[in-house]
């Protein structure tokens, strides 16, 4: 599985935007970029995913570099409830019909302060 | 949608004992995954079912581990002759059969070996 590189930790002030970077220079053409987050004492929670184009949903936005070698998860207004470990994961396309597992790294621990 | 349910939430046992965990996926999700997570690390893939068929197993799944999904609904993960190194959070996830859809995780079973 292609590897991702994320900062170990980041801090943000509440109600400020947060940009969480991820490098994935060995991404293949059919890998999707997935983001999950894990709050304390909970299982991982899906945030967003994309292939080439930028994506938006109610939780966040995903900005993907033109060469796809990096991406950025954007939380538009961080709240205390956004404090979690954020994982950037490359997931092989399932277009062949075979399910693909998630390969987690150690993620970025986001701290949000008042 | 009641989410993925895992029982028990916590299990404490003595070394050498057998333990069994249960996972109830989101109804109508035909894909079910087991992961293991140790402190400070991201989850690691253990095994995957499509309906009742176990289609992939990680090298992490030693012969002391066995997983079943007899009717394609709930799944069990059994660990025989537990060892100290088995102490971890065991996470279950499910997804629909639609390609490239996210996995939905339960909150895990935390296993502590005395």
Short mmCIF file of C-alpha atoms in Angstrom, two decimals:
data_model
loop_
_atom_site.label_atom_id
_atom_site.label_comp_id
_atom_site.label_asym_id
_atom_site.label_seq_id
_atom_site.Cartn_x
_atom_site.Cartn_y
_atom_site.Cartn_z
CA UNK A 1 0.00 0.00 0.00
CA UNK A 2 1.19 3.48 -0.84
CA UNK A 3 2.27 5.45 2.20
CA UNK A 4 1.11 8.81 3.54
CA UNK A 5 3.02 11.31 5.66
CA UNK A 6 1.27 13.58 8.15
CA UNK A 7 2.49 15.85 10.94
CA UNK A 8 2.27 14.20 14.34
CA UNK A 9 0.27 17.01 15.88
CA UNK A 10 -1.32 20.37 15.18
CA UNK A 11 -3.06 23.00 17.24
CA UNK A 12 -5.90 25.29 16.36
CA UNK A 13 -8.00 27.91 18.05
CA UNK A 14 -11.71 27.34 18.26
CA UNK A 15 -13.75 28.82 15.40
CA UNK A 16 -10.64 29.18 13.26
CA UNK A 17 -10.11 27.20 10.03
CA UNK A 18 -7.76 24.23 10.18
CA UNK A 19 -5.70 22.88 7.30
CA UNK A 20 -4.42 19.35 7.87
CA UNK A 21 -1.77 18.37 5.29
CA UNK A 22 -0.97 14.93 3.91
CA UNK A 23 1.80 13.91 1.54
CA UNK A 24 1.42 10.84 -0.64
CA UNK A 25 4.09 11.05 -3.31
CA UNK A 26 3.80 7.36 -4.29
CA UNK A 27 0.05 7.46 -4.91
CA UNK A 28 -1.10 5.36 -7.86
CA UNK A 29 -3.57 6.52 -10.46
CA UNK A 30 -6.43 4.49 -9.02
CA UNK A 31 -5.91 5.24 -5.32
CA UNK A 32 -8.61 7.22 -3.56
CA UNK A 33 -7.62 9.63 -0.78
CA UNK A 34 -9.68 8.96 2.33
CA UNK A 35 -9.78 10.86 5.62
CA UNK A 36 -11.01 9.38 8.86
CA UNK A 37 -10.87 10.80 12.35
CA UNK A 38 -10.89 9.14 15.73
CA UNK A 39 -12.20 10.86 18.82
CA UNK A 40 -11.04 9.64 22.22
CA UNK A 41 -12.50 6.25 23.19
CA UNK A 42 -14.33 5.88 19.89
CA UNK A 43 -13.82 4.02 16.65
CA UNK A 44 -12.65 5.86 13.53
CA UNK A 45 -15.25 8.01 11.78
CA UNK A 46 -15.33 8.62 8.04
CA UNK A 47 -14.79 12.26 7.11
CA UNK A 48 -14.39 12.58 3.35
CA UNK A 49 -12.75 11.03 0.31
CA UNK A 50 -11.80 12.01 -3.22
CA UNK A 51 -9.92 10.93 -6.31
CA UNK A 52 -8.85 13.99 -8.30
CA UNK A 53 -11.25 16.86 -7.78
CA UNK A 54 -11.74 18.85 -4.61
CA UNK A 55 -14.64 17.60 -2.50
CA UNK A 56 -16.93 19.22 0.02
CA UNK A 57 -19.36 17.74 2.51
CA UNK A 58 -21.02 18.85 5.71
CA UNK A 59 -17.99 17.93 7.80
CA UNK A 60 -15.06 19.21 5.80
CA UNK A 61 -13.45 19.99 2.46
CA UNK A 62 -10.73 18.03 0.72
CA UNK A 63 -8.29 19.87 -1.50
CA UNK A 64 -6.23 17.60 -3.77
CA UNK A 65 -3.08 18.84 -5.49
CA UNK A 66 -3.07 18.74 -9.25
CA UNK A 67 -0.33 16.06 -9.28
CA UNK A 68 -2.19 14.18 -6.51
CA UNK A 69 0.99 13.88 -4.47
CA UNK A 70 -0.51 15.80 -1.58
CA UNK A 71 -3.87 16.76 -0.16
CA UNK A 72 -5.28 18.96 2.58
CA UNK A 73 -8.25 18.37 4.82
CA UNK A 74 -9.94 21.64 5.68
CA UNK A 75 -12.14 22.12 8.71
CA UNK A 76 -13.79 25.47 8.14
CA UNK A 77 -14.47 26.37 11.77
CA UNK A 78 -12.84 24.14 14.34
CA UNK A 79 -14.77 23.36 17.51
CA UNK A 80 -13.69 21.56 20.66
CA UNK A 81 -15.53 18.50 19.33
CA UNK A 82 -13.13 18.37 16.39
CA UNK A 83 -10.22 17.45 18.67
CA UNK A 84 -9.23 14.03 17.40
CA UNK A 85 -6.60 12.04 15.52
CA UNK A 86 -7.02 12.58 11.78
CA UNK A 87 -5.88 9.83 9.43
CA UNK A 88 -5.09 10.31 5.75
CA UNK A 89 -5.35 6.98 3.94
CA UNK A 90 -4.78 5.87 0.36
CA UNK A 91 -7.29 3.23 -0.57
CA UNK A 92 -7.11 1.16 -3.73
CA UNK A 93 -10.08 1.55 -6.00
CA UNK A 94 -12.73 -1.13 -5.69
CA UNK A 95 -13.72 -0.82 -9.32
CA UNK A 96 -12.75 -4.46 -9.86
CA UNK A 97 -15.37 -5.45 -7.30
CA UNK A 98 -12.88 -6.49 -4.63
CA UNK A 99 -13.19 -4.71 -1.30
CA UNK A 100 -10.09 -2.92 -0.11
CA UNK A 101 -8.93 -2.59 3.47
CA UNK A 102 -7.85 0.65 5.11
CA UNK A 103 -4.18 1.00 6.01
CA UNK A 104 -3.87 3.53 8.81
CA UNK A 105 -0.71 5.41 9.77
CA UNK A 106 -0.33 7.23 13.07
CA UNK A 107 -2.26 10.29 11.90
CA UNK A 108 -2.26 13.90 13.09
CA UNK A 109 -3.48 14.67 16.58
CA UNK A 110 -5.45 17.91 16.42
CA UNK A 111 -5.79 19.97 19.57
CA UNK A 112 -8.40 22.72 19.64
CA UNK A 113 -8.17 25.41 22.26
CA UNK A 114 -10.52 28.18 23.35
CA UNK B 1 -29.34 3.20 10.90
CA UNK B 2 -28.21 2.14 14.35
CA UNK B 3 -24.53 1.96 13.53
CA UNK B 4 -22.04 -0.83 14.12
CA UNK B 5 -22.42 -2.42 17.54
CA UNK B 6 -19.65 -4.27 19.38
CA UNK B 7 -19.90 -6.30 22.56
CA UNK B 8 -18.54 -6.34 25.13
CA UNK B 9 -16.99 -2.86 25.30
CA UNK B 10 -14.36 -4.06 27.72
CA UNK B 11 -12.95 -7.47 28.50
CA UNK B 12 -10.41 -8.30 31.18
CA UNK B 13 -9.07 -11.83 31.27
CA UNK B 14 -6.15 -13.84 32.51
CA UNK B 15 -3.39 -14.94 30.21
CA UNK B 16 -4.17 -18.27 28.63
CA UNK B 17 -7.94 -17.87 28.63
CA UNK B 18 -10.10 -17.78 25.50
CA UNK B 19 -12.16 -14.72 24.64
CA UNK B 20 -14.85 -14.03 22.06
CA UNK B 21 -16.05 -10.68 20.76
CA UNK B 22 -19.18 -9.96 18.78
CA UNK B 23 -19.84 -7.40 16.05
CA UNK B 24 -23.25 -6.48 14.65
CA UNK B 25 -22.79 -4.50 11.43
CA UNK B 26 -25.14 -1.96 9.96
CA UNK B 27 -28.07 -3.93 8.60
CA UNK B 28 -27.77 -4.83 4.93
CA UNK B 29 -24.03 -4.14 4.88
CA UNK B 30 -22.55 -7.22 3.30
CA UNK B 31 -18.92 -6.34 4.00
CA UNK B 32 -17.45 -6.68 7.47
CA UNK B 33 -13.91 -5.96 8.64
CA UNK B 34 -11.94 -6.55 11.84
CA UNK B 35 -9.05 -4.31 12.89
CA UNK B 36 -6.80 -4.19 15.95
CA UNK B 37 -5.45 -1.02 17.52
CA UNK B 38 -2.72 -0.70 20.13
CA UNK B 39 -1.97 2.42 22.12
CA UNK B 40 -0.62 5.29 20.05
CA UNK B 41 -0.99 3.45 16.77
CA UNK B 42 -3.56 3.50 14.01
CA UNK B 43 -5.84 0.49 13.51
CA UNK B 44 -4.34 -2.53 11.72
CA UNK B 45 -6.37 -4.73 9.40
CA UNK B 46 -7.02 -8.30 10.56
CA UNK B 47 -9.63 -9.84 8.28
CA UNK B 48 -12.53 -9.15 5.93
CA UNK B 49 -15.83 -10.90 5.11
CA UNK B 50 -18.14 -10.48 2.19
CA UNK B 51 -21.42 -11.98 3.35
CA UNK B 52 -20.39 -15.23 5.10
CA UNK B 53 -17.17 -15.72 3.14
CA UNK B 54 -13.87 -14.74 4.74
CA UNK B 55 -12.00 -13.33 1.76
CA UNK B 56 -8.83 -11.88 3.24
CA UNK B 57 -6.74 -12.46 6.34
CA UNK B 58 -3.76 -10.47 7.55
CA UNK B 59 -0.51 -12.09 8.66
CA UNK B 60 -1.37 -10.55 12.05
CA UNK B 61 -4.14 -13.12 12.38
CA UNK B 62 -2.21 -15.97 13.99
CA UNK B 63 -3.63 -19.47 14.33
CA UNK B 64 -4.90 -18.52 17.80
CA UNK B 65 -7.34 -16.10 16.16
CA UNK B 66 -10.48 -17.17 14.36
CA UNK B 67 -13.29 -15.10 12.93
CA UNK B 68 -16.67 -16.21 11.69
CA UNK B 69 -19.72 -14.70 10.10
CA UNK B 70 -22.01 -17.71 9.87
CA UNK B 71 -25.14 -16.17 8.37
CA UNK B 72 -23.63 -13.14 6.76
CA UNK B 73 -24.94 -10.87 9.50
CA UNK B 74 -23.11 -10.62 12.85
CA UNK B 75 -19.51 -11.74 13.25
CA UNK B 76 -17.45 -13.14 16.09
CA UNK B 77 -13.72 -12.90 16.71
CA UNK B 78 -12.23 -15.51 19.04
CA UNK B 79 -8.76 -15.47 20.54
CA UNK B 80 -7.56 -18.71 22.07
CA UNK B 81 -4.86 -18.99 24.73
CA UNK B 82 -4.57 -15.23 25.10
CA UNK B 83 -1.13 -13.63 25.52
CA UNK B 84 -0.04 -10.29 26.94
CA UNK B 85 0.56 -9.01 23.42
CA UNK B 86 -3.11 -9.49 22.55
CA UNK B 87 -4.05 -6.54 24.75
CA UNK B 88 -5.52 -4.01 22.32
CA UNK B 89 -8.71 -2.43 21.04
CA UNK B 90 -10.49 -4.69 18.57
CA UNK B 91 -12.53 -2.71 16.06
CA UNK B 92 -15.19 -3.88 13.67
CA UNK B 93 -16.33 -2.00 10.58
CA UNK B 94 -18.90 -2.60 7.89
CA UNK B 95 -19.65 -1.23 4.46
CA UNK B 96 -22.21 -1.74 1.74
CA UNK B 97 -21.43 -3.64 -1.43
CA UNK B 98 -21.39 -0.42 -3.45
CA UNK B 99 -17.86 0.19 -4.65
CA UNK B 100 -15.61 2.78 -3.01
CA UNK B 101 -17.99 3.46 -0.14
CA UNK B 102 -16.60 4.30 3.31
CA UNK B 103 -16.32 1.89 6.18
CA UNK B 104 -18.37 2.53 9.30
CA UNK B 105 -16.70 1.59 12.57
CA UNK B 106 -17.98 0.47 15.92
CA UNK B 107 -16.47 1.78 19.14
CA UNK B 108 -14.49 -1.37 19.69
CA UNK B 109 -13.86 -3.96 22.39
CA UNK B 110 -10.91 -3.17 24.65
CA UNK B 111 -9.12 -6.34 25.71
CA UNK B 112 -6.83 -6.33 28.73
CA UNK B 113 -4.77 -9.41 29.55
CA UNK B 114 -3.69 -9.77 33.18
#
